Short mmCIF file of C-alpha atoms in Angstrom, two decimals:
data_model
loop_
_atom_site.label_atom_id
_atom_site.label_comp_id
_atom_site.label_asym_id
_atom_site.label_seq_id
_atom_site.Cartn_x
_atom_site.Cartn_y
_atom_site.Cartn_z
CA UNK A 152 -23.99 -65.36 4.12
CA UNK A 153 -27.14 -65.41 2.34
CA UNK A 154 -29.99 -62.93 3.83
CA UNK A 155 -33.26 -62.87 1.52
CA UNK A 156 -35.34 -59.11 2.00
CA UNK A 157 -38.94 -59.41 3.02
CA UNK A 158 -39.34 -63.29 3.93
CA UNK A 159 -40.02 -63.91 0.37
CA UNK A 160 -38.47 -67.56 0.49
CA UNK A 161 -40.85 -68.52 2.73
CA UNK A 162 -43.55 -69.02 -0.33
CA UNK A 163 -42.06 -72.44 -1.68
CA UNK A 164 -42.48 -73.97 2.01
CA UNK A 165 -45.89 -75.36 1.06
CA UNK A 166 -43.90 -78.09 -1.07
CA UNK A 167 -41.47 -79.04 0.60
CA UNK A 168 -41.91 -82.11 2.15
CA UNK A 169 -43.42 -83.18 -1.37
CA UNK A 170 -40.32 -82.25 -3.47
CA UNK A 171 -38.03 -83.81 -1.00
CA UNK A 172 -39.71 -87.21 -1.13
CA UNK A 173 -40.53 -86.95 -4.59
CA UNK A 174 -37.09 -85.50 -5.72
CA UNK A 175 -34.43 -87.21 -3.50
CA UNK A 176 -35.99 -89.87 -1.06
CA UNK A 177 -37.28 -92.09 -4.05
CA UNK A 178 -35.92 -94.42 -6.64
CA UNK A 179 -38.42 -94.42 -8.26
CA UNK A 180 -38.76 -90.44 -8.51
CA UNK A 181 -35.62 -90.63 -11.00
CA UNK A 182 -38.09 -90.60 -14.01
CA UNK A 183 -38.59 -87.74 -16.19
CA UNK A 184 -41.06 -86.39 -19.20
CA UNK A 185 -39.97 -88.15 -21.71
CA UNK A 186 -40.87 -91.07 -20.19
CA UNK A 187 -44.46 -90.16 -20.05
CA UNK A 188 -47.05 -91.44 -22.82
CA UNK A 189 -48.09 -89.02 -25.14
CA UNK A 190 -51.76 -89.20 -26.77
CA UNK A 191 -53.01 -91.67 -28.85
CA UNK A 192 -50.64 -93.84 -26.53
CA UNK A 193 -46.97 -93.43 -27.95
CA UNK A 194 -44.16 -93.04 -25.76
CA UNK A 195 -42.22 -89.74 -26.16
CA UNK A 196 -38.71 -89.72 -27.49
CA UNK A 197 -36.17 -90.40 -24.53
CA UNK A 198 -32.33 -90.86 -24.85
CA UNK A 199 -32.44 -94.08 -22.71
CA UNK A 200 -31.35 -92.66 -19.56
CA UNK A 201 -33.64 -92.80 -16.73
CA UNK A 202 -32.10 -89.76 -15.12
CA UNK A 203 -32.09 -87.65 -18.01
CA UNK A 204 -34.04 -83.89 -17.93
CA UNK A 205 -36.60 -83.21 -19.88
CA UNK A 206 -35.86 -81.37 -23.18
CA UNK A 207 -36.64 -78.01 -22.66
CA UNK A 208 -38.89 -76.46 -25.74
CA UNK A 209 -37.15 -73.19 -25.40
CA UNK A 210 -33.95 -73.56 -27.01
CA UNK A 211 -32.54 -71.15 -24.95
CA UNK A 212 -32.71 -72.82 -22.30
CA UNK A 213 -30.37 -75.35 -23.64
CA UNK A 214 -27.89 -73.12 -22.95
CA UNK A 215 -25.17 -74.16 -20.08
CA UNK A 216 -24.82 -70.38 -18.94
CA UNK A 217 -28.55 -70.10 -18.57
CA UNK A 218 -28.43 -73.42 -16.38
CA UNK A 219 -25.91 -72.49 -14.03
CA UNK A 220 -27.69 -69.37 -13.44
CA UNK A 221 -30.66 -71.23 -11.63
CA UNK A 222 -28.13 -73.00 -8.87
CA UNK A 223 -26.96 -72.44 -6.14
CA UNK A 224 -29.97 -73.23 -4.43
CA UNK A 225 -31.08 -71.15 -0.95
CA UNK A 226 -31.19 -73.35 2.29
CA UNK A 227 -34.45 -72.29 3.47
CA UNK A 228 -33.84 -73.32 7.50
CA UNK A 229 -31.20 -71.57 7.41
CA UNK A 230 -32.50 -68.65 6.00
CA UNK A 231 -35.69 -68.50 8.56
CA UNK A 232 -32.87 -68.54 11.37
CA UNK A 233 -31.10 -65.47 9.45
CA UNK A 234 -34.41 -63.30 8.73
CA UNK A 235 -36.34 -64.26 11.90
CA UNK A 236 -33.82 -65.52 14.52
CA UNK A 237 -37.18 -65.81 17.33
CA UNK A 238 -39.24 -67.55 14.61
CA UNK A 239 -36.22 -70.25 14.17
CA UNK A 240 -36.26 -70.83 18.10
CA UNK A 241 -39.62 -72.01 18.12
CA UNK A 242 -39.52 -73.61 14.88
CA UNK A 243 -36.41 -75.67 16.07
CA UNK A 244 -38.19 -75.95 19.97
CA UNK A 245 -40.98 -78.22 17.77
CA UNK A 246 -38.37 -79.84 15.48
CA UNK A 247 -36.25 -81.51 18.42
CA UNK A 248 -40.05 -82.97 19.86
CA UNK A 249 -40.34 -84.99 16.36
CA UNK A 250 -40.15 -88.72 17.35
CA UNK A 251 -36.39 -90.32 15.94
CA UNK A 252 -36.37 -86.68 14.44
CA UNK A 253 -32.39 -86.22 14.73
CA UNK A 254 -29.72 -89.14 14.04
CA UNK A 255 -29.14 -91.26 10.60
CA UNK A 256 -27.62 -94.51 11.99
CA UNK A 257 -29.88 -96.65 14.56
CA UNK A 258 -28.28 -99.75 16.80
CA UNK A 259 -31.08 -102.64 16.61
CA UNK A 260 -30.80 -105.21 19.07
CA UNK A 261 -33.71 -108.18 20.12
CA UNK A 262 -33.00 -110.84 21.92
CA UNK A 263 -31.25 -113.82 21.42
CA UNK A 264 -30.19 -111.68 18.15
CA UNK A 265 -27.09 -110.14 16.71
CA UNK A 266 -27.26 -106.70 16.59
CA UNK A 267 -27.96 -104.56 13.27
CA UNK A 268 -28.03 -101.41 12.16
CA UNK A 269 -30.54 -98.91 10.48
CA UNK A 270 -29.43 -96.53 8.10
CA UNK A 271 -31.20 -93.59 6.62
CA UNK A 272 -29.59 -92.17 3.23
CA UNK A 273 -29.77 -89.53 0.64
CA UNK A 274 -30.62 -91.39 -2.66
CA UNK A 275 -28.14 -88.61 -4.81
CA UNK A 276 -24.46 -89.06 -6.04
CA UNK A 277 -23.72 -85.73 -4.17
CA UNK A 278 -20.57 -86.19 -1.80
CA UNK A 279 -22.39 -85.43 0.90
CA UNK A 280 -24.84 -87.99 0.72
CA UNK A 281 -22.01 -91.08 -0.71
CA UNK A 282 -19.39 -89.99 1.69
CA UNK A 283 -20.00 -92.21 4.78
CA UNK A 284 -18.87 -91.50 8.71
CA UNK A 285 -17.09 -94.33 9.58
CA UNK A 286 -19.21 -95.59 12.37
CA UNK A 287 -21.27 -96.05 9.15
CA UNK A 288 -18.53 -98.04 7.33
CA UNK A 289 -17.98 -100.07 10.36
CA UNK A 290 -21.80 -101.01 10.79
CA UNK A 291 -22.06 -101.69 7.50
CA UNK A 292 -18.59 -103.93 7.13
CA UNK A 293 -20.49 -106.36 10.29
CA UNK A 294 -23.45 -106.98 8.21
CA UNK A 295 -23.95 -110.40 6.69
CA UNK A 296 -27.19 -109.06 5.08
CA UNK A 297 -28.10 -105.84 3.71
CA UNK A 298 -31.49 -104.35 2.57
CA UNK A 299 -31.72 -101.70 0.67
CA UNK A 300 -35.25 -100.01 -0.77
CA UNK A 301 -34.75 -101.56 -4.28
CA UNK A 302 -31.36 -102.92 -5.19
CA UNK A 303 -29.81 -102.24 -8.05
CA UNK A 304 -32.07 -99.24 -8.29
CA UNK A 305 -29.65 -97.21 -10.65
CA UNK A 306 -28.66 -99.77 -12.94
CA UNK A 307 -30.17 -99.94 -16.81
CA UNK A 308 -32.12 -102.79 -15.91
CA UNK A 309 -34.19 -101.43 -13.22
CA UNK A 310 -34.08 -98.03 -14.27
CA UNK A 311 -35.16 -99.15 -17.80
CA UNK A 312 -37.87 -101.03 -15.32
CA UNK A 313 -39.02 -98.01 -13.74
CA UNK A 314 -39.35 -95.84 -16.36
CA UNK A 315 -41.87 -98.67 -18.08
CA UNK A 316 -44.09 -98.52 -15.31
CA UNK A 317 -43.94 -94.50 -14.49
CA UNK A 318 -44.95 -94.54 -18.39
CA UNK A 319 -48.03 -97.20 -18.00
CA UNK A 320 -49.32 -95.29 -14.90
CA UNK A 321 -48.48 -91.63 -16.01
CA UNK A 322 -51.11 -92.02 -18.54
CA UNK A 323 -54.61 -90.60 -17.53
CA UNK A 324 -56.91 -91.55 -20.16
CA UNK A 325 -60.07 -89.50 -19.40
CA UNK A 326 -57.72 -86.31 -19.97
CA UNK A 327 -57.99 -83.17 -18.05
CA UNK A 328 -55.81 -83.38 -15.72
CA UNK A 329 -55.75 -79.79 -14.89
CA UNK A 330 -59.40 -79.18 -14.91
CA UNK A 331 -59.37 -77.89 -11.16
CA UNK A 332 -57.14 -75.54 -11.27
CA UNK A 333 -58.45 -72.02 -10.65
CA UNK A 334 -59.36 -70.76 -14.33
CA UNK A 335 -56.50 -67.50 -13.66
CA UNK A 336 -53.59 -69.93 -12.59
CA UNK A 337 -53.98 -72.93 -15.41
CA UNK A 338 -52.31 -71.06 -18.17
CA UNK A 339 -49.54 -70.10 -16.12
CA UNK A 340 -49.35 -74.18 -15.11
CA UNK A 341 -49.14 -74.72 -18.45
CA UNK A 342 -46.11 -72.53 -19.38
CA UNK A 343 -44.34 -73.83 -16.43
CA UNK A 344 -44.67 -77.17 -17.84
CA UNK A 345 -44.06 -76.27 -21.21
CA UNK A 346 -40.56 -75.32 -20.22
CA UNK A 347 -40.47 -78.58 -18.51
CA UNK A 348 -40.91 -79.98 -22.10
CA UNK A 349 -44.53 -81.00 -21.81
CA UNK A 350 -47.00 -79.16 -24.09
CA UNK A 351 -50.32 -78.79 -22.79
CA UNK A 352 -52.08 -81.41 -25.11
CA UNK A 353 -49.49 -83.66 -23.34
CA UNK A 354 -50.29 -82.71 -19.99
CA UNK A 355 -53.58 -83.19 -20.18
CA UNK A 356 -53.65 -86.60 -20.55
CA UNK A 357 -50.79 -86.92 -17.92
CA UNK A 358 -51.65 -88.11 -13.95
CA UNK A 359 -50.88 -84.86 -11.80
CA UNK A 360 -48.74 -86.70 -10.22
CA UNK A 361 -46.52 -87.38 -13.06
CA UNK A 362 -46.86 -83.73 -13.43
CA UNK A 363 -45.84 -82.49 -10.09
CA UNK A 364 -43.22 -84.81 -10.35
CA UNK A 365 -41.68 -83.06 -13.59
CA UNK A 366 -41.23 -79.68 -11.62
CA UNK A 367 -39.73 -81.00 -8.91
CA UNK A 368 -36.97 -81.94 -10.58
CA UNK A 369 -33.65 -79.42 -10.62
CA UNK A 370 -32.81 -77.26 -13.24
CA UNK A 371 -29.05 -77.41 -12.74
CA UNK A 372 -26.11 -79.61 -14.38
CA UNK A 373 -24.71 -81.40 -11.64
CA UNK A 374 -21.03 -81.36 -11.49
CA UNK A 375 -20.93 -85.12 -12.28
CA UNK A 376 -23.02 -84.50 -15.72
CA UNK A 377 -22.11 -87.12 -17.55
CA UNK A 378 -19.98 -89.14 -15.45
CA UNK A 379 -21.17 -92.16 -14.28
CA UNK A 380 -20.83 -91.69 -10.49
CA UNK A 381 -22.78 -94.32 -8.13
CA UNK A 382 -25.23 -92.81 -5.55
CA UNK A 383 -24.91 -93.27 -1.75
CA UNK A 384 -27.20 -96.83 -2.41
CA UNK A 385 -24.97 -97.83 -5.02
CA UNK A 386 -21.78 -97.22 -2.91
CA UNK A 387 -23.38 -99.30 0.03
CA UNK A 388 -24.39 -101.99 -2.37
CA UNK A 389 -21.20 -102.56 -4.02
CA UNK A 390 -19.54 -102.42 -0.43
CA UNK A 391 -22.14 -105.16 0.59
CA UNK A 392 -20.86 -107.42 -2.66
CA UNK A 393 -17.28 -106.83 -1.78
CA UNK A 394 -17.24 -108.27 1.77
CA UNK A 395 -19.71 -111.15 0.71
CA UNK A 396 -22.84 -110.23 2.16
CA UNK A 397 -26.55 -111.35 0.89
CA UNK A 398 -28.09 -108.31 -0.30
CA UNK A 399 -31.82 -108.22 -0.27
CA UNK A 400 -34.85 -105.89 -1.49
CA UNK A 401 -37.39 -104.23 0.95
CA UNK A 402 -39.55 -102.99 -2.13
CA UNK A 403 -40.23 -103.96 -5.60
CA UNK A 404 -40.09 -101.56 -8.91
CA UNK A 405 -43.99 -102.12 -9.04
CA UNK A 406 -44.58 -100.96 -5.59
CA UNK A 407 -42.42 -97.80 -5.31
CA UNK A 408 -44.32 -96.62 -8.53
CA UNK A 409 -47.71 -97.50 -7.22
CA UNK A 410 -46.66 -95.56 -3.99
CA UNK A 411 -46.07 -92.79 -6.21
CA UNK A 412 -49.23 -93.09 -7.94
CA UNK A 413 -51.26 -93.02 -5.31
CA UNK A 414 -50.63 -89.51 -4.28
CA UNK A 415 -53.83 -87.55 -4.29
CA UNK A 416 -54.88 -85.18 -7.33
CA UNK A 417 -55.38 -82.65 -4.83
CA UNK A 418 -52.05 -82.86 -3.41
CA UNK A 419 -50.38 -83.13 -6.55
CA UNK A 420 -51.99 -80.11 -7.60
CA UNK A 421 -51.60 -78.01 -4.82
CA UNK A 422 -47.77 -78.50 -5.67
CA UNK A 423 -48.16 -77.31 -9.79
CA UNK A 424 -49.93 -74.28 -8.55
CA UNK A 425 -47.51 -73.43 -5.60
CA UNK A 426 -44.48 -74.21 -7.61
CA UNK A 427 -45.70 -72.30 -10.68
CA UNK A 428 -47.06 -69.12 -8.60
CA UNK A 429 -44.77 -69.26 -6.25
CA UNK A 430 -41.84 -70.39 -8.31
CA UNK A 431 -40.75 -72.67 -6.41
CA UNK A 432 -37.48 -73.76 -7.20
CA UNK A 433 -36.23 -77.26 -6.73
CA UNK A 434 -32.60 -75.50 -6.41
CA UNK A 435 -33.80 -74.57 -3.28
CA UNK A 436 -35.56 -77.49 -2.14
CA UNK A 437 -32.69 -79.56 -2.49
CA UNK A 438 -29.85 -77.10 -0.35
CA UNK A 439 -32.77 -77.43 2.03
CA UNK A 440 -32.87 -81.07 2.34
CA UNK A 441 -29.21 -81.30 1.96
CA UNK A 442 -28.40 -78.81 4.77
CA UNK A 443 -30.62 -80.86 7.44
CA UNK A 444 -29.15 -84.60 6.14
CA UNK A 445 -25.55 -83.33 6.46
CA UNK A 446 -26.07 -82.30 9.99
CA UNK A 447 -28.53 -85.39 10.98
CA UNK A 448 -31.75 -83.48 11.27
CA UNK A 449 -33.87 -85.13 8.34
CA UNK A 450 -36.77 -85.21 10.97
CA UNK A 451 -37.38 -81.24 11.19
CA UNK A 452 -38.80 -81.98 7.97
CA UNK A 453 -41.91 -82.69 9.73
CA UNK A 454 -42.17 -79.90 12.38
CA UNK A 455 -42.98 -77.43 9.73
CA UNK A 456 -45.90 -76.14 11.25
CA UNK A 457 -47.29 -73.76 13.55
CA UNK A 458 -46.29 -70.50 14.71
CA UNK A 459 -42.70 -70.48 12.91
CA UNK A 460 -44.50 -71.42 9.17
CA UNK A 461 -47.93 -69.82 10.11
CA UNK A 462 -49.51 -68.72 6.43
CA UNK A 463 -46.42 -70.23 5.19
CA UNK A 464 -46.61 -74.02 5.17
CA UNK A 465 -48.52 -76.59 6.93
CA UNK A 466 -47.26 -80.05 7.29
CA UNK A 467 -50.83 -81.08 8.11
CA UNK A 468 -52.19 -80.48 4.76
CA UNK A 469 -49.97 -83.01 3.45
CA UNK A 470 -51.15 -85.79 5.62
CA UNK A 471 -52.84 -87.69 3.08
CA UNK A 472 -49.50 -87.59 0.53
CA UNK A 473 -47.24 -88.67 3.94
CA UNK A 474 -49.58 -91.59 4.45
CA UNK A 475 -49.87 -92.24 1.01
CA UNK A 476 -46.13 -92.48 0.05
CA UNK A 477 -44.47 -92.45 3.66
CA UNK A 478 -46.58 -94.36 5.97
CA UNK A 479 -47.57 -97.06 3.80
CA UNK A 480 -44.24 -98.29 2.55
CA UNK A 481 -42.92 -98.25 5.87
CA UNK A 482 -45.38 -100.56 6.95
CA UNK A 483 -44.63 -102.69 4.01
CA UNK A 484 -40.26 -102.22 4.60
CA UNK A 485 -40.97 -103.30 7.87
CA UNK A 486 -42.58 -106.68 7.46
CA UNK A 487 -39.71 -107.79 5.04
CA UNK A 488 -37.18 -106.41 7.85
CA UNK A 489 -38.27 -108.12 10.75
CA UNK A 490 -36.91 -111.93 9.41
CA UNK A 491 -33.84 -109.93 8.69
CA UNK A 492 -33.71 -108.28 12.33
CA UNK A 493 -34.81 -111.71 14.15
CA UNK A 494 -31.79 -113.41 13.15
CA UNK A 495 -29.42 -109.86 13.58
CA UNK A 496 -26.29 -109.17 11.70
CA UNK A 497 -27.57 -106.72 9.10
CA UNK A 498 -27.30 -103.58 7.80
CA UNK A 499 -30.77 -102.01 6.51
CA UNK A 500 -30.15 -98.43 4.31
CA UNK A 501 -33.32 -96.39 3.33
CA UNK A 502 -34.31 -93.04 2.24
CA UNK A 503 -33.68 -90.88 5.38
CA UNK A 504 -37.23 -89.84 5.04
CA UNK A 505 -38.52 -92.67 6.37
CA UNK A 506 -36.73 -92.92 9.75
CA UNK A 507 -38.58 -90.04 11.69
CA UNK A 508 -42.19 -89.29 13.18
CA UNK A 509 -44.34 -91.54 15.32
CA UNK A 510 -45.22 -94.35 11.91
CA UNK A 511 -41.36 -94.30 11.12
CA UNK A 512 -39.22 -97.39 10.84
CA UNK A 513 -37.52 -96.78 14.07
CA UNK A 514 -40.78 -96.39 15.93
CA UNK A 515 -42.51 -99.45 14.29
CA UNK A 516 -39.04 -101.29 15.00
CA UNK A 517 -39.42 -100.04 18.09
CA UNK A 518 -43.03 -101.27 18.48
CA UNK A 519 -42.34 -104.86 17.16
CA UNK A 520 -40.06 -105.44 20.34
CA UNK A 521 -36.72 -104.38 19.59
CA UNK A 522 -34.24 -101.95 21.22
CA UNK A 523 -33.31 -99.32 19.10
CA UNK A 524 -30.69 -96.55 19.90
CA UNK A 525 -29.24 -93.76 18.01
CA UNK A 526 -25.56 -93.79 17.36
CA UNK A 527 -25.12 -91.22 14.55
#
């Protein structure tokens, strides 16, 4: 039973909903620093893997014992319902009043059409995220069409994709990229990334974005290092082949970049500064996200605020990112849905992300005149 002294996990709450979409709710978020341009316009060294970590410049940090150290990652909703048991109550009062907050698998149903499904996933090869309920399986096995955000999103081809265009829009060519940071918190940015593999010089020239991006991403050596395991996308994909089903796109590679692109400076550096003085650690970002999608609550996500995360975190100060890469590509996976949903029979998986709220895609599905009804 984990019990942290003091409430100090609280601190890396201000980035949560930022490392969770950046981290684990986006293809395209699979990129890492060596992808990134380096001045004078080369591309850095990578080993031709899209998920590959940065090189660390510390060579101890190479080392596998050092790794493992940093995981096991702290659930951090669990651990505000340890520490402050009143605290949880109303945090989890405001959680269950989050529109479409609580379920993963959504009946769709319009008339005079067949009935689909909606499906929010985890884009990881964790077991918990590829090992499907079988009202899942069974949705999915009725489908003559499924969507998914970006087929084929872990393969060479449009991973190699991917990382071309994080690399033409990482670049920032007027440089100084961390010129607004406080003059006392800067250097310590720049450690932080330079254990991330990205000297200063480099970062300077990067998109804060691309930055914030780079320390999101987990320290630890997954189990399956090394061992090509296919993600919860790539499981439903391959399913969809099998039983002969069309399998369609709801995004291209050039809009889930763009989507991460257009994340505000501010934003972006809000999270370097929080996740360097803070130290936030992605370890824990991740058992947080993976605690509330293994027991259907992906939506409680966006109740952190008020009273329960008061001088803690603030969901509201993160509008402009949630609109930014949320909002605007469910508007955008919507319109290429709706043909699909008029004529029924299909199975749409997405990041889980973008089910909840009052602009997710069961609302808007909702709004454009279908019935939809939780299941799972």
């Amino acid at each position: 039973m984990v019990h942290l002294a003091n409430a100090g996990w609280r601190r890396p709450l201000r980035t949560v909903v930022i490392a969770a979409a950046l981290a684990l709710f986006s293809g395209a978020g699979s990129a890492s620093a060596g992808d990134a341009p380096q001045p004078g316009g080369s591309p850095a060294a990578t080993s031709g893997d899209a998920r590959a970590d940065p090189k660390p410049t510390d060579p101890a940090q190479n080392a596998a014992p050092d790794r493992a150290a940093l995981c096991g990652g702290v659930d951090l909703v669990r651990a505000l319902k340890l520490s402050d048991p009143a605290g949880f109550d109303r945090f989890e009062s405001a959680a269950r009043s989050v529109a479409n907050g609580q379920g993963l698998l959504w009946r769709i149903e319009g008339q005079g059409s067949k009935v689909s499904y909606l499906f929010g996933t985890m884009h990881s090869s964790e077991p918990v995220a590829r090992s499907f309920d079988d009202l899942v399986l069974r949705a999915l096995g009725r489908a003559r069409v499924v969507a998914t955000e970006l087929p084929g999103a872990s393969s060479r081809r449009v991973a190699a994709e991917l990382r071309r265009l994080v690399g033409n829009r990482s670049f920032r060519p007027e440089g100084n990229s961390l010129g607004a940071l406080p003059d006392d918190v800067r250097p310590q940015v720049e450690a932080r990334l330079g254990q991330a593999g990205i000297p200063p010089a480099v970062a300077e020239q990067l998109q804060p974005w691309y930055l914030a991006l780079s320390l999101s991403r987990s320290n630890c050596v997954p189990a399956s290092a090394g061992v090509d395991v296919e993600t919860a996308d790539g499981r439903i994909e391959r399913l969809a082949v099998e039983q002969g089903a069309q399998l369609v796109g709801l995004e291209t590679p050039v809009e889930q970049v763009e989507a991460l692109a257009s994340v505000p400076d501010d934003v972006a550096l809000r999270m370097l500064r929080d996740a360097t003085v803070k130290r936030l650690r992605p370890e824990d970002v991740e058992s947080t996200i993976t605690g509330l999608y293994s027991t259907r609550r992906i939506g409680y996500l966006l109740a952190m605020r008020g009273p329960a995360w008061s001088g803690v975190f603030d969901v509201d100060g993160y509008a402009d990112f949630i609109s930014a890469f949320i909002t605007r590509r469910n508007h955008t996976m919507l319109q290429r849905a709706l043909p699909i949903l008029a004529t029924g029979n299909a199975f749409i998986a997405v990041g889980a992300l973008h089910l909840p709220g009052e602009n997710g895609l069961v609302e808007l599905i909702r709004r454009a005149g279908f019935s939809v009804t939780r299941i799972w």
